[in-house]
Amino acid sequence: MTHTIFIDGEAGTTGLEIRERLEARPDLELILLGDRRRDLDARREALNSADAVILCLPDDAAIDAVAMIDNPKVRVIDASTAYRVAPGWVYGFAEMGLRQREAIAFATRVSNPGCYPTGFIGLMRPLVQAGLVPTDWPVTVNAVSGYSGGGKAMIAEFEGGQADAFRAYGLSLKHKHVPEMTKHAGLERPVLFAPAVGNYRQGMLVEVPLHLSALPETPSIERLHGALVEAYARTRFVEVVDLDETEAMTGIDPEGLNGTNTMRLHVFGDRDGGQARLVALLDNLGKGASGAAVQNLNLMLGLREDAGLD
């Protein structure tokens, strides 16, 4: 059986990546509008005739697109931030919990996670669920991404040689990812999010520093690592690096997983000390965007989860 897919916003960075992953697959047929993609009637017809729609649009445009869909059989994956904490939408981080895959598979509306939140939630949620980090704990997350996550204007700026080597942003502490990160990590207090962009195209590091001696149970890095290992023991795309391997590392290349749908989690720290650095490595355009969308699409259509992601 061939499933029909419409990518609304295929000309953007995420849309192009998704199209590249899907167009060679014999089990899928893409609905392509070409020059008619700005034709409202053509878009409406495509949105309502596809088996599944992937929205790669700004928030307001994504909301408008969802309102145009009146066919109840159409499955929707939205890559914007519009619905990531919205009632009635399933959060599309398949590894987030034991029943998350099932929830995605049966959903008609799935919100694709953000790239930074994927790394943060991947690190923090298992620790909160295990009781190692209290739900009201003041959590800080530092992160750096390649410039491809910033949209066309930022890409043009960096590739035109007009940008610095490193730029901190989100300085107002009101980044739109904060509600998503807080809710899906299971926290009650908004996280303190310190994002940055580096002068390279794609790939990212997401880091959570912890003073273990300040936490209620003073957990060791072995306990933190064990909670992550248990959470992702049966997953295909999330790996937890062995503690012996992390102890031998002297650095992490943010581009190390580019082109993959894999996320790799590290627990750094002195085994006899009171501090830890939790670090997630992922491709912001892979597991952080297009790869996750394809994974969710596979689940929703009852296909092999890793189809198009090898």
CSV table of N, CA and C in Angstrom, one decimal, residues 67-196:
chain,number,residue,atom,x,y,z
A,67,ALA,N,-6.4,24.7,10.5
A,67,ALA,CA,-7.8,25.1,10.4
A,67,ALA,C,-8.4,24.8,9.0
A,68,MET,N,-7.6,24.6,8.0
A,68,MET,CA,-8.1,24.3,6.7
A,68,MET,C,-8.4,22.9,6.5
A,69,ILE,N,-8.0,22.0,7.4
A,69,ILE,CA,-8.2,20.6,7.2
A,69,ILE,C,-9.5,20.2,7.8
A,70,ASP,N,-10.4,19.7,7.0
A,70,ASP,CA,-11.7,19.3,7.5
A,70,ASP,C,-12.0,17.8,7.2
A,71,ASN,N,-11.0,17.1,6.6
A,71,ASN,CA,-11.1,15.7,6.4
A,71,ASN,C,-10.6,15.0,7.7
A,72,PRO,N,-11.5,14.3,8.4
A,72,PRO,CA,-11.1,13.7,9.7
A,72,PRO,C,-10.0,12.5,9.5
A,73,LYS,N,-9.8,12.0,8.3
A,73,LYS,CA,-8.9,10.9,8.1
A,73,LYS,C,-7.4,11.4,8.0
A,74,VAL,N,-7.2,12.7,7.8
A,74,VAL,CA,-5.9,13.2,7.6
A,74,VAL,C,-5.1,13.2,8.9
A,75,ARG,N,-3.9,12.6,8.9
A,75,ARG,CA,-3.0,12.7,10.0
A,75,ARG,C,-2.1,13.9,9.9
A,76,VAL,N,-1.8,14.6,10.9
A,76,VAL,CA,-1.0,15.8,10.9
A,76,VAL,C,0.2,15.7,11.8
A,77,ILE,N,1.4,16.1,11.3
A,77,ILE,CA,2.6,16.3,12.1
A,77,ILE,C,2.9,17.8,11.9
A,78,ASP,N,3.0,18.5,13.0
A,78,ASP,CA,3.3,19.9,12.9
A,78,ASP,C,4.7,20.1,13.5
A,79,ALA,N,5.6,20.7,12.7
A,79,ALA,CA,7.0,21.0,13.1
A,79,ALA,C,7.2,22.3,13.7
A,80,SER,N,6.2,23.1,13.9
A,80,SER,CA,6.3,24.4,14.5
A,80,SER,C,6.2,24.3,16.0
A,81,THR,N,6.2,25.4,16.7
A,81,THR,CA,6.0,25.4,18.2
A,81,THR,C,4.6,25.6,18.6
A,82,ALA,N,3.7,25.7,17.6
A,82,ALA,CA,2.3,26.1,17.9
A,82,ALA,C,1.6,25.2,18.8
A,83,TYR,N,1.8,23.9,18.7
A,83,TYR,CA,1.0,22.9,19.4
A,83,TYR,C,1.8,22.0,20.4
A,84,ARG,N,3.0,22.4,20.8
A,84,ARG,CA,3.8,21.5,21.5
A,84,ARG,C,3.4,21.3,23.0
A,85,VAL,N,2.5,22.2,23.5
A,85,VAL,CA,2.0,22.1,24.8
A,85,VAL,C,0.5,22.2,24.7
A,86,ALA,N,-0.1,22.0,23.5
A,86,ALA,CA,-1.5,22.2,23.3
A,86,ALA,C,-2.3,20.9,23.7
A,87,PRO,N,-3.5,21.0,24.3
A,87,PRO,CA,-4.3,19.9,24.6
A,87,PRO,C,-4.8,19.2,23.3
A,88,GLY,N,-4.9,17.9,23.2
A,88,GLY,CA,-5.4,17.2,22.0
A,88,GLY,C,-4.3,16.9,21.1
A,89,TRP,N,-3.1,17.4,21.3
A,89,TRP,CA,-1.9,17.0,20.4
A,89,TRP,C,-1.0,16.1,21.2
A,90,VAL,N,-0.5,15.1,20.5
A,90,VAL,CA,0.5,14.2,21.1
A,90,VAL,C,1.9,14.7,20.8
A,91,TYR,N,2.7,14.7,21.8
A,91,TYR,CA,4.1,15.2,21.7
A,91,TYR,C,4.9,14.1,21.0
A,92,GLY,N,5.6,14.5,19.9
A,92,GLY,CA,6.3,13.5,19.0
A,92,GLY,C,7.7,13.1,19.4
A,93,PHE,N,8.0,12.9,20.7
A,93,PHE,CA,9.3,12.4,21.1
A,93,PHE,C,9.0,10.9,21.5
A,94,ALA,N,9.2,10.0,20.5
A,94,ALA,CA,8.8,8.6,20.6
A,94,ALA,C,9.5,7.9,21.8
A,95,GLU,N,10.7,8.4,22.2
A,95,GLU,CA,11.4,7.7,23.3
A,95,GLU,C,11.1,8.3,24.6
A,96,MET,N,10.2,9.2,24.7
A,96,MET,CA,9.9,9.9,26.0
A,96,MET,C,9.3,9.1,27.1
A,97,GLY,N,8.6,8.0,26.7
A,97,GLY,CA,8.0,7.2,27.7
A,97,GLY,C,7.6,5.8,27.1
A,98,LEU,N,7.2,4.9,28.0
A,98,LEU,CA,6.9,3.5,27.5
A,98,LEU,C,5.8,3.5,26.5
A,99,ARG,N,4.8,4.4,26.7
A,99,ARG,CA,3.6,4.4,25.9
A,99,ARG,C,3.6,5.5,24.8
A,100,GLN,N,4.7,6.2,24.7
A,100,GLN,CA,4.7,7.3,23.7
A,100,GLN,C,4.6,6.9,22.3
A,101,ARG,N,5.3,5.8,21.9
A,101,ARG,CA,5.1,5.3,20.6
A,101,ARG,C,3.7,4.9,20.2
A,102,GLU,N,3.0,4.3,21.2
A,102,GLU,CA,1.7,3.9,20.9
A,102,GLU,C,0.8,5.1,20.8
A,103,ALA,N,1.0,6.1,21.6
A,103,ALA,CA,0.2,7.3,21.6
A,103,ALA,C,0.4,8.0,20.2
A,104,ILE,N,1.6,8.0,19.7
A,104,ILE,CA,1.9,8.6,18.4
A,104,ILE,C,1.2,7.8,17.3
A,105,ALA,N,1.3,6.5,17.4
A,105,ALA,CA,0.8,5.6,16.4
A,105,ALA,C,-0.7,5.8,16.2
A,106,PHE,N,-1.4,6.1,17.3
A,106,PHE,CA,-2.9,6.2,17.2
A,106,PHE,C,-3.3,7.7,17.1
A,107,ALA,N,-2.4,8.6,17.1
A,107,ALA,CA,-2.8,10.0,17.1
A,107,ALA,C,-3.1,10.5,15.7
A,108,THR,N,-4.0,11.5,15.6
A,108,THR,CA,-4.3,12.2,14.3
A,108,THR,C,-3.5,13.5,14.3
A,109,ARG,N,-3.1,14.0,15.5
A,109,ARG,CA,-2.4,15.3,15.6
A,109,ARG,C,-1.1,15.1,16.4
A,110,VAL,N,0.0,15.3,15.8
A,110,VAL,CA,1.3,15.1,16.5
A,110,VAL,C,2.1,16.3,16.4
A,111,SER,N,2.7,16.8,17.5
A,111,SER,CA,3.5,18.0,17.4
A,111,SER,C,5.0,17.5,17.5
A,112,ASN,N,5.7,17.8,16.5
A,112,ASN,CA,7.2,17.4,16.4
A,112,ASN,C,7.9,18.3,17.5
A,113,PRO,N,8.8,17.6,18.2
A,113,PRO,CA,9.6,18.4,19.3
A,113,PRO,C,10.6,19.4,18.7
A,114,GLY,N,10.9,20.3,19.5
A,114,GLY,CA,12.0,21.2,19.1
A,114,GLY,C,13.4,20.5,19.2
A,115,CYS,N,14.4,21.0,18.6
A,115,CYS,CA,15.7,20.4,18.7
A,115,CYS,C,16.3,20.5,20.1
A,116,TYR,N,16.4,21.7,20.6
A,116,TYR,CA,16.9,21.9,22.0
A,116,TYR,C,16.1,21.1,23.0
A,117,PRO,N,14.7,21.1,23.0
A,117,PRO,CA,13.9,20.4,23.9
A,117,PRO,C,14.2,18.9,23.8
A,118,THR,N,14.4,18.4,22.6
A,118,THR,CA,14.7,16.9,22.5
A,118,THR,C,15.9,16.5,23.3
A,119,GLY,N,17.0,17.3,23.2
A,119,GLY,CA,18.1,17.0,24.0
A,119,GLY,C,17.9,17.2,25.5
A,120,PHE,N,17.2,18.3,25.9
A,120,PHE,CA,17.0,18.5,27.3
A,120,PHE,C,16.0,17.5,27.9
A,121,ILE,N,14.9,17.2,27.3
A,121,ILE,CA,14.0,16.3,27.8
A,121,ILE,C,14.6,14.9,27.9
A,122,GLY,N,15.4,14.6,26.8
A,122,GLY,CA,16.0,13.3,26.8
A,122,GLY,C,16.9,13.1,28.0
A,123,LEU,N,17.6,14.1,28.5
A,123,LEU,CA,18.5,14.1,29.6
A,123,LEU,C,17.7,14.1,30.9
A,124,MET,N,16.7,15.0,31.0
A,124,MET,CA,16.1,15.4,32.3
A,124,MET,C,14.9,14.5,32.7
A,125,ARG,N,14.1,14.2,31.8
A,125,ARG,CA,12.8,13.5,32.2
A,125,ARG,C,13.1,12.2,32.9
A,126,PRO,N,14.0,11.3,32.5
A,126,PRO,CA,14.2,10.1,33.3
A,126,PRO,C,14.7,10.4,34.7
A,127,LEU,N,15.4,11.4,34.9
A,127,LEU,CA,15.9,11.7,36.2
A,127,LEU,C,14.8,12.3,37.1
A,128,VAL,N,13.9,13.0,36.6
A,128,VAL,CA,12.8,13.5,37.3
A,128,VAL,C,11.8,12.3,37.7
A,129,GLN,N,11.6,11.5,36.7
A,129,GLN,CA,10.7,10.3,36.9
A,129,GLN,C,11.3,9.4,38.0
A,130,ALA,N,12.6,9.3,38.0
A,130,ALA,CA,13.3,8.4,39.0
A,130,ALA,C,13.4,9.0,40.4
A,131,GLY,N,13.0,10.3,40.5
A,131,GLY,CA,13.0,11.0,41.8
A,131,GLY,C,14.4,11.5,42.1
A,132,LEU,N,15.4,11.5,41.2
A,132,LEU,CA,16.7,12.0,41.4
A,132,LEU,C,16.8,13.5,41.4
A,133,VAL,N,15.9,14.1,40.5
A,133,VAL,CA,15.8,15.6,40.5
A,133,VAL,C,14.4,15.9,40.8
A,134,PRO,N,14.1,16.7,41.9
A,134,PRO,CA,12.8,17.1,42.2
A,134,PRO,C,12.1,17.9,41.1
A,135,THR,N,10.8,17.8,41.1
A,135,THR,CA,10.0,18.5,40.1
A,135,THR,C,10.1,20.0,40.2
A,136,ASP,N,10.4,20.5,41.4
A,136,ASP,CA,10.5,22.0,41.6
A,136,ASP,C,11.9,22.5,41.6
A,137,TRP,N,12.9,21.6,41.1
A,137,TRP,CA,14.3,22.0,41.1
A,137,TRP,C,14.6,23.1,40.1
A,138,PRO,N,15.4,24.1,40.4
A,138,PRO,CA,15.8,25.1,39.5
A,138,PRO,C,16.9,24.6,38.5
A,139,VAL,N,16.4,24.2,37.3
A,139,VAL,CA,17.3,23.5,36.4
A,139,VAL,C,17.8,24.5,35.3
A,140,THR,N,19.0,24.5,35.0
A,140,THR,CA,19.6,25.3,33.9
A,140,THR,C,20.0,24.4,32.8
A,141,VAL,N,19.8,24.9,31.6
A,141,VAL,CA,20.2,24.2,30.4
A,141,VAL,C,21.0,25.1,29.4
A,142,ASN,N,22.2,24.7,29.1
A,142,ASN,CA,23.0,25.5,28.2
A,142,ASN,C,23.1,24.7,26.8
A,143,ALA,N,23.1,25.4,25.7
A,143,ALA,CA,23.1,24.6,24.5
A,143,ALA,C,23.7,25.5,23.3
A,144,VAL,N,24.2,24.8,22.4
A,144,VAL,CA,24.7,25.5,21.2
A,144,VAL,C,24.3,24.6,19.9
A,145,SER,N,23.8,25.3,18.9
A,145,SER,CA,23.4,24.7,17.7
A,145,SER,C,24.1,25.3,16.5
A,146,GLY,N,24.1,24.6,15.4
A,146,GLY,CA,24.5,25.1,14.1
A,146,GLY,C,23.5,26.1,13.6
A,147,TYR,N,23.9,27.0,12.7
A,147,TYR,CA,23.1,28.1,12.3
A,147,TYR,C,21.9,27.7,11.5
A,148,SER,N,21.8,26.5,11.0
A,148,SER,CA,20.7,26.0,10.1
A,148,SER,C,19.4,26.0,10.9
A,149,GLY,N,19.4,26.0,12.2
A,149,GLY,CA,18.2,26.0,13.0
A,149,GLY,C,17.6,27.4,13.1
A,150,GLY,N,18.3,28.4,12.6
A,150,GLY,CA,17.8,29.8,12.8
A,150,GLY,C,17.0,30.4,11.7
A,151,GLY,N,16.7,29.5,10.6
A,151,GLY,CA,15.9,30.0,9.5
A,151,GLY,C,16.8,30.7,8.4
A,152,LYS,N,16.1,31.1,7.3
A,152,LYS,CA,16.7,31.6,6.1
A,152,LYS,C,17.6,32.8,6.4
A,153,ALA,N,17.1,33.7,7.2
A,153,ALA,CA,17.9,35.0,7.4
A,153,ALA,C,19.2,34.7,8.2
A,154,MET,N,19.1,33.8,9.2
A,154,MET,CA,20.4,33.5,9.9
A,154,MET,C,21.3,32.7,9.0
A,155,ILE,N,20.8,31.8,8.2
A,155,ILE,CA,21.6,31.0,7.3
A,155,ILE,C,22.4,31.9,6.4
A,156,ALA,N,21.6,32.9,5.8
A,156,ALA,CA,22.2,33.8,4.9
A,156,ALA,C,23.3,34.7,5.5
A,157,GLU,N,23.0,35.1,6.8
A,157,GLU,CA,24.0,35.9,7.5
A,157,GLU,C,25.3,35.1,7.8
A,158,PHE,N,25.2,33.9,8.2
A,158,PHE,CA,26.4,33.1,8.5
A,158,PHE,C,27.1,32.7,7.3
A,159,GLU,N,26.4,32.2,6.3
A,159,GLU,CA,27.0,31.8,5.1
A,159,GLU,C,27.6,32.9,4.2
A,160,GLY,N,27.1,34.1,4.5
A,160,GLY,CA,27.6,35.3,3.8
A,160,GLY,C,28.8,35.9,4.5
A,161,GLY,N,29.3,35.3,5.6
A,161,GLY,CA,30.5,35.7,6.3
A,161,GLY,C,30.3,36.9,7.1
A,162,GLN,N,29.0,37.2,7.5
A,162,GLN,CA,28.7,38.4,8.3
A,162,GLN,C,28.5,38.1,9.8
A,163,ALA,N,28.7,36.9,10.2
A,163,ALA,CA,28.4,36.5,11.6
A,163,ALA,C,29.7,36.2,12.4
A,164,ASP,N,29.6,36.3,13.7
A,164,ASP,CA,30.7,36.0,14.6
A,164,ASP,C,30.8,34.4,14.7
A,165,ALA,N,31.9,34.0,15.3
A,165,ALA,CA,32.1,32.6,15.5
A,165,ALA,C,31.1,32.0,16.5
A,166,PHE,N,30.6,32.7,17.4
A,166,PHE,CA,29.7,32.2,18.4
A,166,PHE,C,28.8,33.3,18.9
A,167,ARG,N,27.6,33.0,19.1
A,167,ARG,CA,26.6,34.1,19.5
A,167,ARG,C,25.6,33.5,20.6
A,168,ALA,N,25.6,34.2,21.7
A,168,ALA,CA,24.6,33.8,22.7
A,168,ALA,C,23.3,34.6,22.3
A,169,TYR,N,22.2,34.0,22.5
A,169,TYR,CA,20.9,34.7,22.2
A,169,TYR,C,19.8,34.2,23.2
A,170,GLY,N,18.6,34.6,23.0
A,170,GLY,CA,17.5,34.3,24.0
A,170,GLY,C,17.8,35.0,25.3
A,171,LEU,N,18.4,36.2,25.2
A,171,LEU,CA,18.9,36.9,26.4
A,171,LEU,C,17.7,37.4,27.3
A,172,SER,N,16.5,37.5,26.8
A,172,SER,CA,15.4,37.9,27.5
A,172,SER,C,14.9,36.9,28.5
A,173,LEU,N,15.4,35.6,28.3
A,173,LEU,CA,15.0,34.5,29.1
A,173,LEU,C,13.5,34.1,28.9
A,174,LYS,N,13.0,34.5,27.7
A,174,LYS,CA,11.6,34.2,27.4
A,174,LYS,C,11.5,33.3,26.1
A,175,HIS,N,12.5,32.5,25.9
A,175,HIS,CA,12.5,31.7,24.7
A,175,HIS,C,11.3,30.8,24.5
A,176,LYS,N,10.8,30.7,23.3
A,176,LYS,CA,9.6,29.9,23.1
A,176,LYS,C,9.7,28.4,23.4
A,177,HIS,N,10.9,27.9,23.6
A,177,HIS,CA,11.0,26.5,23.9
A,177,HIS,C,10.8,26.2,25.4
A,178,VAL,N,10.9,27.2,26.2
A,178,VAL,CA,10.8,27.0,27.7
A,178,VAL,C,9.6,26.3,28.1
A,179,PRO,N,8.4,26.6,27.7
A,179,PRO,CA,7.2,25.9,28.2
A,179,PRO,C,7.2,24.4,27.8
A,180,GLU,N,7.7,24.1,26.6
A,180,GLU,CA,7.8,22.7,26.1
A,180,GLU,C,8.8,21.9,26.9
A,181,MET,N,9.9,22.6,27.2
A,181,MET,CA,11.0,21.9,27.9
A,181,MET,C,10.5,21.6,29.4
A,182,THR,N,9.9,22.6,30.0
A,182,THR,CA,9.4,22.4,31.4
A,182,THR,C,8.4,21.4,31.5
A,183,LYS,N,7.3,21.4,30.6
A,183,LYS,CA,6.2,20.5,30.7
A,183,LYS,C,6.6,19.1,30.5
A,184,HIS,N,7.3,18.8,29.4
A,184,HIS,CA,7.6,17.4,29.0
A,184,HIS,C,8.8,16.8,29.8
A,185,ALA,N,9.5,17.6,30.5
A,185,ALA,CA,10.5,17.1,31.4
A,185,ALA,C,9.9,16.7,32.7
A,186,GLY,N,8.7,17.2,32.9
A,186,GLY,CA,8.0,16.9,34.2
A,186,GLY,C,8.3,17.8,35.3
A,187,LEU,N,8.8,19.0,34.9
A,187,LEU,CA,9.2,20.0,35.9
A,187,LEU,C,8.1,21.0,36.2
A,188,GLU,N,8.1,21.6,37.4
A,188,GLU,CA,7.1,22.6,37.7
A,188,GLU,C,7.6,24.0,37.6
A,189,ARG,N,8.9,24.2,37.7
A,189,ARG,CA,9.5,25.5,37.6
A,189,ARG,C,10.1,25.7,36.3
A,190,PRO,N,9.9,26.9,35.6
A,190,PRO,CA,10.4,27.1,34.3
A,190,PRO,C,12.0,26.9,34.3
A,191,VAL,N,12.5,26.2,33.3
A,191,VAL,CA,13.9,26.0,33.2
A,191,VAL,C,14.6,27.3,32.8
A,192,LEU,N,15.8,27.5,33.2
A,192,LEU,CA,16.6,28.6,32.8
A,192,LEU,C,17.4,28.2,31.5
A,193,PHE,N,17.0,28.7,30.4
A,193,PHE,CA,17.5,28.2,29.1
A,193,PHE,C,18.5,29.2,28.5
A,194,ALA,N,19.7,28.8,28.2
A,194,ALA,CA,20.8,29.7,27.7
A,194,ALA,C,21.2,29.1,26.4
A,195,PRO,N,20.6,29.5,25.3
A,195,PRO,CA,20.9,29.0,24.0
A,195,PRO,C,22.0,29.8,23.3
A,196,ALA,N,22.7,29.2,22.3
A,196,ALA,CA,23.7,29.9,21.5
A,196,ALA,C,23.8,29.3,20.2
